[in-house]
PDB file of C-alpha atoms in Angstrom:
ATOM      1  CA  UNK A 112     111.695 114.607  95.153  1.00 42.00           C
ATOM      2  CA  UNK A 113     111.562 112.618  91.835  1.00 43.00           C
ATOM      3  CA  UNK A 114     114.591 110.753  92.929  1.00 42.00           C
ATOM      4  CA  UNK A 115     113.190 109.718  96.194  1.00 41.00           C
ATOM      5  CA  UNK A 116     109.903 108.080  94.190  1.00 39.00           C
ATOM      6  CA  UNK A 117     112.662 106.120  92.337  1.00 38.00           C
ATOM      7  CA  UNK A 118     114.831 105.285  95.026  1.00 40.00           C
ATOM      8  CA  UNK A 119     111.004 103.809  97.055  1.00 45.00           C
ATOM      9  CA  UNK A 120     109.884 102.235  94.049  1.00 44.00           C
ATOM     10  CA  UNK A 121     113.228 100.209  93.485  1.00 43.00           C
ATOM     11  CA  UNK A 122     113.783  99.742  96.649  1.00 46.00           C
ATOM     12  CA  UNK A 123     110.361  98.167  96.986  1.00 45.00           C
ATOM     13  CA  UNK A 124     110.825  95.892  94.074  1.00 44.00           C
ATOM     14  CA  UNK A 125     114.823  95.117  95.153  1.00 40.00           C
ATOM     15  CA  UNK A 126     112.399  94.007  98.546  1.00 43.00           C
ATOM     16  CA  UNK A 127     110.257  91.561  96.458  1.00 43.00           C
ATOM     17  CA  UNK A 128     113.065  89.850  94.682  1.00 42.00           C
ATOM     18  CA  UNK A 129     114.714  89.543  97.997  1.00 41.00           C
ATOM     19  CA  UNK A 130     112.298  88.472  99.987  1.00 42.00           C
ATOM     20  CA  UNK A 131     110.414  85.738  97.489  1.00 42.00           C
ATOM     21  CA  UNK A 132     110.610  82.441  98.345  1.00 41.00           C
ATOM     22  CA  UNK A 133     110.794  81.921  94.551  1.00 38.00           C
ATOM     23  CA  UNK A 134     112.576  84.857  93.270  1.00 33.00           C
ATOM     24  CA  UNK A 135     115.184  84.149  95.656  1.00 30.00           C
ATOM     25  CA  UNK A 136     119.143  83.468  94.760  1.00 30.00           C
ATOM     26  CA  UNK A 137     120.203  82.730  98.444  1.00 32.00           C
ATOM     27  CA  UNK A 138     119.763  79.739  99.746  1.00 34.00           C
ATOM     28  CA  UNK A 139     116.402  79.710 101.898  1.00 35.00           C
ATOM     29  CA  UNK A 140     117.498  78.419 105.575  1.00 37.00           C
ATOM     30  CA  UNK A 141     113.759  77.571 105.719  1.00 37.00           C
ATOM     31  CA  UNK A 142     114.215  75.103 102.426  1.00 41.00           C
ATOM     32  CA  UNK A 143     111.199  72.207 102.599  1.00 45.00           C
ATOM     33  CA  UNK A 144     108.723  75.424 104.895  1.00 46.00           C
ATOM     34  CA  UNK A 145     108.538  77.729 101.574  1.00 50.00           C
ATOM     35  CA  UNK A 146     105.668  76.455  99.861  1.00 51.00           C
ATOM     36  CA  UNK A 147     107.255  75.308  96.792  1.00 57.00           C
ATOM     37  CA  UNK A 148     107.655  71.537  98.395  1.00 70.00           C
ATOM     38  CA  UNK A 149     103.697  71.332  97.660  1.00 79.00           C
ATOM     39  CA  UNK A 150     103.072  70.267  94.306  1.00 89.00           C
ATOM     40  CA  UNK A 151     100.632  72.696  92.370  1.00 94.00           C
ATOM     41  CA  UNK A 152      97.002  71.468  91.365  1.00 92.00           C
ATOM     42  CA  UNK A 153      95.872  72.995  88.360  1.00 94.00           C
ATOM     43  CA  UNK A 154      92.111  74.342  88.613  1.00 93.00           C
ATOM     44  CA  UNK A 155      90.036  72.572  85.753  1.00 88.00           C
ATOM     45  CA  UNK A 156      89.357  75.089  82.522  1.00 88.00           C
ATOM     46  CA  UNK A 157      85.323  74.555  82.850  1.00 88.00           C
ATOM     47  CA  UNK A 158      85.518  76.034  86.967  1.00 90.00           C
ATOM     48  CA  UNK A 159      86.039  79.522  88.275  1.00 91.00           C
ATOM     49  CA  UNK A 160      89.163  80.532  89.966  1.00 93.00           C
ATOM     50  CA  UNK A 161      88.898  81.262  93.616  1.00 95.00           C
ATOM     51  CA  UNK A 162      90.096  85.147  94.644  1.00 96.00           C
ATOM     52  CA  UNK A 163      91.809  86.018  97.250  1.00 98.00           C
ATOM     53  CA  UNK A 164      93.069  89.548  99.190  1.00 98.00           C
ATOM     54  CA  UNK A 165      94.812  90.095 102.251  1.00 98.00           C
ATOM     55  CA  UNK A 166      94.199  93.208 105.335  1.00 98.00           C
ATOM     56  CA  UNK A 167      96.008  93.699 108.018  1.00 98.00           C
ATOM     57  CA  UNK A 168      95.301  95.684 110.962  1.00 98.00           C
ATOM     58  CA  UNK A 169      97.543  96.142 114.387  1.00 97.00           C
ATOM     59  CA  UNK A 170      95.765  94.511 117.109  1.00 97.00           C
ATOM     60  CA  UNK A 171      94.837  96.594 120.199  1.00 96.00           C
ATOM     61  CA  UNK A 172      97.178  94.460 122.729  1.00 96.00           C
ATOM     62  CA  UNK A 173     100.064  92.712 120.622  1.00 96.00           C
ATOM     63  CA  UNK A 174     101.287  91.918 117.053  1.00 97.00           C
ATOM     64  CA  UNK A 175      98.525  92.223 114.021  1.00 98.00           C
ATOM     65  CA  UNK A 176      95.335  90.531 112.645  1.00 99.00           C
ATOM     66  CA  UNK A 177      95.385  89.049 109.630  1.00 99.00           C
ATOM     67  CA  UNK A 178      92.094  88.934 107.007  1.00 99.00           C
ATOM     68  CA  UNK A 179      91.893  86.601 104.211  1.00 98.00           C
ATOM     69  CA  UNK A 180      89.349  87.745 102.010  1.00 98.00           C
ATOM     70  CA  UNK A 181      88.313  85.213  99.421  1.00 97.00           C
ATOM     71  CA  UNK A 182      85.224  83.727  97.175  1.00 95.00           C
ATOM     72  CA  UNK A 183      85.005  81.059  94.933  1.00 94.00           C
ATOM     73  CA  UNK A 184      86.525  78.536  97.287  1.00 94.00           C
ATOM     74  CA  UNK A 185      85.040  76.515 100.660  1.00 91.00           C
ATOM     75  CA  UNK A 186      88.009  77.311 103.289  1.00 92.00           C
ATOM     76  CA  UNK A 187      87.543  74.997 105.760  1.00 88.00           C
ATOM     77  CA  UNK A 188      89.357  72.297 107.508  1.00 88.00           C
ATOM     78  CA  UNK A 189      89.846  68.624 106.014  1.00 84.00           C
ATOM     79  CA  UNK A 190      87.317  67.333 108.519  1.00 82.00           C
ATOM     80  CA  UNK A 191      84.431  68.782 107.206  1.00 75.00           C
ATOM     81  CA  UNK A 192      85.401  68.292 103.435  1.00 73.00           C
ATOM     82  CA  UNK A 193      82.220  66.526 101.967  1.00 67.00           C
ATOM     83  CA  UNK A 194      81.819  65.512  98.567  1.00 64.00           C
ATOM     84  CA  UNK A 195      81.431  68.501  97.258  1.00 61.00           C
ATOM     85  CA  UNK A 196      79.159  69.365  93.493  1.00 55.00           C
ATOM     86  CA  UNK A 197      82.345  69.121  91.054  1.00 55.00           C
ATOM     87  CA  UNK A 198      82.600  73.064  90.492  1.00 53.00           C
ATOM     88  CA  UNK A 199      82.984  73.528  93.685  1.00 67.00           C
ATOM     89  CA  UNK A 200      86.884  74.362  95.019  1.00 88.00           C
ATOM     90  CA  UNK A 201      87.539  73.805  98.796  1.00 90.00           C
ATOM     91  CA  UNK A 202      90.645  73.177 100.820  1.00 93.00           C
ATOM     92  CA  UNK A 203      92.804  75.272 103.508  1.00 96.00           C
ATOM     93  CA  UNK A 204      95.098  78.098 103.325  1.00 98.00           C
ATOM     94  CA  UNK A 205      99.109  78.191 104.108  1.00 98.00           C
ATOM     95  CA  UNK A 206     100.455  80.834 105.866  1.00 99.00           C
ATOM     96  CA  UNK A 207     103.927  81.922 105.458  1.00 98.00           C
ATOM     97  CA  UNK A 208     106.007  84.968 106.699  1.00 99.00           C
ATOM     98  CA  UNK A 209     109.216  85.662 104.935  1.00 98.00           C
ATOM     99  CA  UNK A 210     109.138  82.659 103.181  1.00 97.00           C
ATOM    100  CA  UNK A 211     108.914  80.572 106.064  1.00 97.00           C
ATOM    101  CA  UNK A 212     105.593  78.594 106.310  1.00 97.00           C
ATOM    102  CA  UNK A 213     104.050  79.265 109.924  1.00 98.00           C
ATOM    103  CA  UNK A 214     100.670  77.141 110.321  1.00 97.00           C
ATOM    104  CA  UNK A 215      97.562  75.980 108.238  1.00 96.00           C
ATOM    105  CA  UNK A 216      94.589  78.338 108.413  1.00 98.00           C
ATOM    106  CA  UNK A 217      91.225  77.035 108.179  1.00 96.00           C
ATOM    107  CA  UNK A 218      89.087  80.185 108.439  1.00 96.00           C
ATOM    108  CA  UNK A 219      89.499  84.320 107.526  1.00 98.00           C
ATOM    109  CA  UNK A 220      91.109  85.400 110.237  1.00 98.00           C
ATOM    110  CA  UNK A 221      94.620  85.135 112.354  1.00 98.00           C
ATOM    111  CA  UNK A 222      96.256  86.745 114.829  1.00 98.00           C
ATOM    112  CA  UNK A 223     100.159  87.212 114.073  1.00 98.00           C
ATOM    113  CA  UNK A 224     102.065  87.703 117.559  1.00 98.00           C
ATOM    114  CA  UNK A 225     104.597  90.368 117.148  1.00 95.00           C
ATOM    115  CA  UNK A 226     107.027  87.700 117.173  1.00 96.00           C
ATOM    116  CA  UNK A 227     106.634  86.506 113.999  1.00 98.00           C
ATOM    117  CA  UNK A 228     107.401  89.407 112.345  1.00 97.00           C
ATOM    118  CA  UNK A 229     111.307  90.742 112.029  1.00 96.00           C
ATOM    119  CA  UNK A 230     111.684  94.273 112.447  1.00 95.00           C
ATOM    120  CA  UNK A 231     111.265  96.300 109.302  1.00 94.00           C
ATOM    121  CA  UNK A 232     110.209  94.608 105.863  1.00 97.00           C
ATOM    122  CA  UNK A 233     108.104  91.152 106.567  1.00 98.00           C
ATOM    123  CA  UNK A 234     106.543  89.387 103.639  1.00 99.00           C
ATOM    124  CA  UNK A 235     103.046  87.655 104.622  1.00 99.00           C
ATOM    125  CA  UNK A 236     101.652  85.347 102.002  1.00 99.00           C
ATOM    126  CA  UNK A 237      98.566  82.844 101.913  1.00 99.00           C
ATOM    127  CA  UNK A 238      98.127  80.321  99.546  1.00 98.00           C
ATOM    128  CA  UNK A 239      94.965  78.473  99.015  1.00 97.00           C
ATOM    129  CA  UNK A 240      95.418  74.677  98.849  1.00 96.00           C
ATOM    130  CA  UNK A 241      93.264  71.316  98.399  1.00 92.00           C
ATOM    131  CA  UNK A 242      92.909  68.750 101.246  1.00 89.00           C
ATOM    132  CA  UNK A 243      96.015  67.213 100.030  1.00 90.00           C
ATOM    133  CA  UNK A 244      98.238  70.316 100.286  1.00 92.00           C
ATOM    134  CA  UNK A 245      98.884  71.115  97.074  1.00 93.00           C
ATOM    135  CA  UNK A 246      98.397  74.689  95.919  1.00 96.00           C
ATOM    136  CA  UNK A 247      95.538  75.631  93.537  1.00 95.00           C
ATOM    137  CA  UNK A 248      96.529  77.181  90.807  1.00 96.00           C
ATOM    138  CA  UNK A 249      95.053  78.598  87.482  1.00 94.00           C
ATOM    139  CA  UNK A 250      97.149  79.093  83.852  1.00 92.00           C
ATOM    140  CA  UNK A 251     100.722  77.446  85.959  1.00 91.00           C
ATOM    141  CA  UNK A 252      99.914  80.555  88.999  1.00 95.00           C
ATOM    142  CA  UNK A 253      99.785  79.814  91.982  1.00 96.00           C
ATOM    143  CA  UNK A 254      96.754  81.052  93.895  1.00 97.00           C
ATOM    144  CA  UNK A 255      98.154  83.312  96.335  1.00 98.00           C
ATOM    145  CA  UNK A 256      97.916  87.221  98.287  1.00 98.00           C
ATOM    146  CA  UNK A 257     100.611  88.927  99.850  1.00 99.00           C
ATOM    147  CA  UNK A 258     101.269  91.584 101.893  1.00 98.00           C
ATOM    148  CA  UNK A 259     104.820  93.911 102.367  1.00 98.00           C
ATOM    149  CA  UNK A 260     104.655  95.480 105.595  1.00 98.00           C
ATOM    150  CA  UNK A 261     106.986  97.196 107.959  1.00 97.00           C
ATOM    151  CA  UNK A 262     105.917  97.277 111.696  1.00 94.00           C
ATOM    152  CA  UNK A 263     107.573  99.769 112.987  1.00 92.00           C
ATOM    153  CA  UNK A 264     105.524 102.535 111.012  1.00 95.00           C
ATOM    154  CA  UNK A 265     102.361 104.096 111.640  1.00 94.00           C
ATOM    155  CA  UNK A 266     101.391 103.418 107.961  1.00 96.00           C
ATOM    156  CA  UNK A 267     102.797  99.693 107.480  1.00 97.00           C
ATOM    157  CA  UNK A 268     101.150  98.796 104.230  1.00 98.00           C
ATOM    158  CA  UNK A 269     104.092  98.798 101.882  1.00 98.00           C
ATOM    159  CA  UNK A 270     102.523  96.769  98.841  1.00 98.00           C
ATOM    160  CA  UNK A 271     100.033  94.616  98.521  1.00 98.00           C
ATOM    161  CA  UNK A 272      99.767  91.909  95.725  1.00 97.00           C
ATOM    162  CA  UNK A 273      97.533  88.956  94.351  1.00 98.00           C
ATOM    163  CA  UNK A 274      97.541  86.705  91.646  1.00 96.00           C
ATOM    164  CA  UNK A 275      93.789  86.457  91.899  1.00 95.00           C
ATOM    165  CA  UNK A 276      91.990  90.033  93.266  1.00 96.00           C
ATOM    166  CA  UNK A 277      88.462  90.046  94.098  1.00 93.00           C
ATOM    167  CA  UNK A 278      88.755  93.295  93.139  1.00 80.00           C
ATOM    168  CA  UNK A 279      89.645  91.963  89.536  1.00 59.00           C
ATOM    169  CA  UNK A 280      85.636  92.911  88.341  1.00 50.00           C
ATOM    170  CA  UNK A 281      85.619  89.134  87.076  1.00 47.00           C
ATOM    171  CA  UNK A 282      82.077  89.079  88.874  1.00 38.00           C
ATOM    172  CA  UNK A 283      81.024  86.346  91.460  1.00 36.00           C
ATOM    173  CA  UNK A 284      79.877  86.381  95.065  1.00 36.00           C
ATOM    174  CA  UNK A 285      81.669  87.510  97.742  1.00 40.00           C
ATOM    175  CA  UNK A 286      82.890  83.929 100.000  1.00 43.00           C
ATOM    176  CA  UNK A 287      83.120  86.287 103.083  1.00 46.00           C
ATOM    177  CA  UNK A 288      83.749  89.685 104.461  1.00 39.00           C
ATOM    178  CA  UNK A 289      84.878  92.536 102.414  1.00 42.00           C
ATOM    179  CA  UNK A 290      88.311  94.572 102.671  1.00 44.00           C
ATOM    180  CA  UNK A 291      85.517  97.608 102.258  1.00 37.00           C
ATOM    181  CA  UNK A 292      86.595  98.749 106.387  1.00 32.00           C
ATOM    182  CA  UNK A 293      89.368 101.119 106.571  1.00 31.00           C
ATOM    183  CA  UNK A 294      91.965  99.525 108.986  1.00 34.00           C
ATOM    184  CA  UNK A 295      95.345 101.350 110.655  1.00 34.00           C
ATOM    185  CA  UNK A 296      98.025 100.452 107.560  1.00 39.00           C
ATOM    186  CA  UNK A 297      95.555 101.284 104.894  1.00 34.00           C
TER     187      UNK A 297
END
């Protein structure tokens, strides 16, 4: 039994190395789509970082809905960007799926059709970006959540990871729903 935790937990982190778009040896056939062609804006000293988690549930038809959970940061689309008090972050999020970026996301929640995902071990990731597309990040980190899944199993939730958790206990105001609702993959 021991040896099976070992063999999961290495295999889970041989997964991550594999499947980062910056931890990555392999050339990326998705090179200029993986995020790292957007410069990085770092987040003045004086402001709050913004915090962001991801959930996933399947969705009763097709494929899976995707949850950004966030605070500390206006997610909205460059449209309605106003001039803003100065401590105040705002911009859009990236999303990208095995290192591939797949659309801009301008509010919490996403559908992800089925075929988007590969079968067994996907990496989703959302980054949260200004108006000009560069990603926010605090202390040279990116501001970013991701999810491991694999689809095919009843329990999909592999790993789940962010450089900035709300659940962190840093205080602050919740920018929108909670990941409090148990979902399928949880």
């Amino acid at each position: 039994m021991k040896m099976h935790r070992y063999f999961t937990a290495g295999s889970l982190a041989w997964l991550i190395a594999a499947s980062s778009p910056t931890l990555s040896a392999q050339p990326n056939p998705h090179a200029g789509h993986n995020g790292d062609q957007h410069p990085v804006i770092e987040i003045p000293v004086h402001m709050a970082a913004p915090r962001i988690e991801l959930d996933i549930s399947r969705d009763r038809m097709s494929g899976f809905n995707l949850h950004i959970a966030y605070d500390r940061f206006e997610l909205e689309s460059p449209r309605y960007a106003s001039d803003k008090p100065q401590h105040f972050l705002e911009g859009h999020a990236h999303l990208y799926i095995n290192g591939e970026k797949i659309q801009r996301l301008y509010a919490a929640d996403v559908h992800l059709p089925e075929k988007l995902l590969k079968p067994g071990f996907n990496q989703i990731t959302v980054t949260l970006n200004a108006h000009d597309h560069s990603t926010w990040s605090r202390g040279g980190k990116r501001v970013l959540a991701t999810l491991f899944i694999q689809r095919d199993k009843d329990n999909f939730v592999l790993h789940r990871f962010s450089t900035s958790p709300i659940a962190s206990g840093e205080g602050g105001e919740k920018g929108n729903a909670s990941l409090g609702v148990a979902h399928n993959g949880r």
